[in-house]
Amino acid sequence: MIRFRCLGEQALIVELGDRIDPAVHRKVLAFCKWLEQQKINGVVEWVPSYTGVTIHFDPFLLSSFELQSKLVDFSAESVDDGQDRVRVIEIPVCYGGEFGPDLEELARFRRMDAKEVIRIHAGGTYLVYMIGFVPGFAYLGGMSSRIAMPRRESPRPKIPAGSVGIAGEQTGVYPLEVPGGWRIIGRTPLPLFLPEQSPPSLLRAGDLVQFVPVDEPAFYAIKDKCNHGELPVAIRYVKGGKGSEWSSIRGLKL
């Protein structure tokens, strides 16, 4: 069942579920594909989130009521979500040390060895639910609760670009240097946001992410390639939909 919430006079939130869950997210992706096919005059853009889509529209061409009337016929079952083939992106991460200042503290908090934290974190497959917070920041679902830890009470004024963090039962990568309160356990040398590229974000909603541990020499070797215009990122494709790697992603209740 679709629910609508007005967001001012120029945006409409379309709610498609109430759980952070791969099945709900497939509806979100299906809705985005369906919306693109409709080509509704007055719709400017739309932004997928965990459980819905925010649609921005021109109020001089389209009212919120008119937009809602055009959306009520959407049926997730009748739309191919386009996820027959899902991108799996491998992100190299150098864990701990100067790159992961919170790794040891998190290990103590969870009463395990730092190597076990790395093993669990790098052993997961994570679903990109949405991009937000800052350009290119991907909110990832699927992290094991065994390495969950609350945010820092006092955010750091600067988090280096590429930092891999944990907040609660979520993990993510900071694409830019910004303030932040997530627990930083490592860093990737890959640039996740390149404004001159199209699209500028390496990750997008619906992607799967796997973290690959690398040592410090490998980190700087990859970074050197990136500094010289290369983007040595490993991308492969897997089957999407039910019975795929989607089904192994853990859901979270809102």
mmCIF file of C-alpha atoms in Angstrom, residues 224-232:
data_model
loop_
_atom_site.group_PDB
_atom_site.id
_atom_site.type_symbol
_atom_site.label_atom_id
_atom_site.label_comp_id
_atom_site.label_asym_id
_atom_site.label_seq_id
_atom_site.Cartn_x
_atom_site.Cartn_y
_atom_site.Cartn_z
ATOM 1 C CA ASP A 224 48.807 6.336 -6.578
ATOM 2 C CA LYS A 225 46.895 4.844 -9.503
ATOM 3 C CA CYS A 226 43.845 6.927 -8.567
ATOM 4 C CA ASN A 227 45.997 10.061 -8.406
ATOM 5 C CA HIS A 228 47.118 9.339 -11.977
ATOM 6 C CA GLY A 229 43.613 9.113 -13.364
ATOM 7 C CA GLU A 230 42.936 5.395 -12.991
ATOM 8 C CA LEU A 231 40.040 3.902 -11.044
ATOM 9 C CA PRO A 232 41.111 0.343 -10.203
#
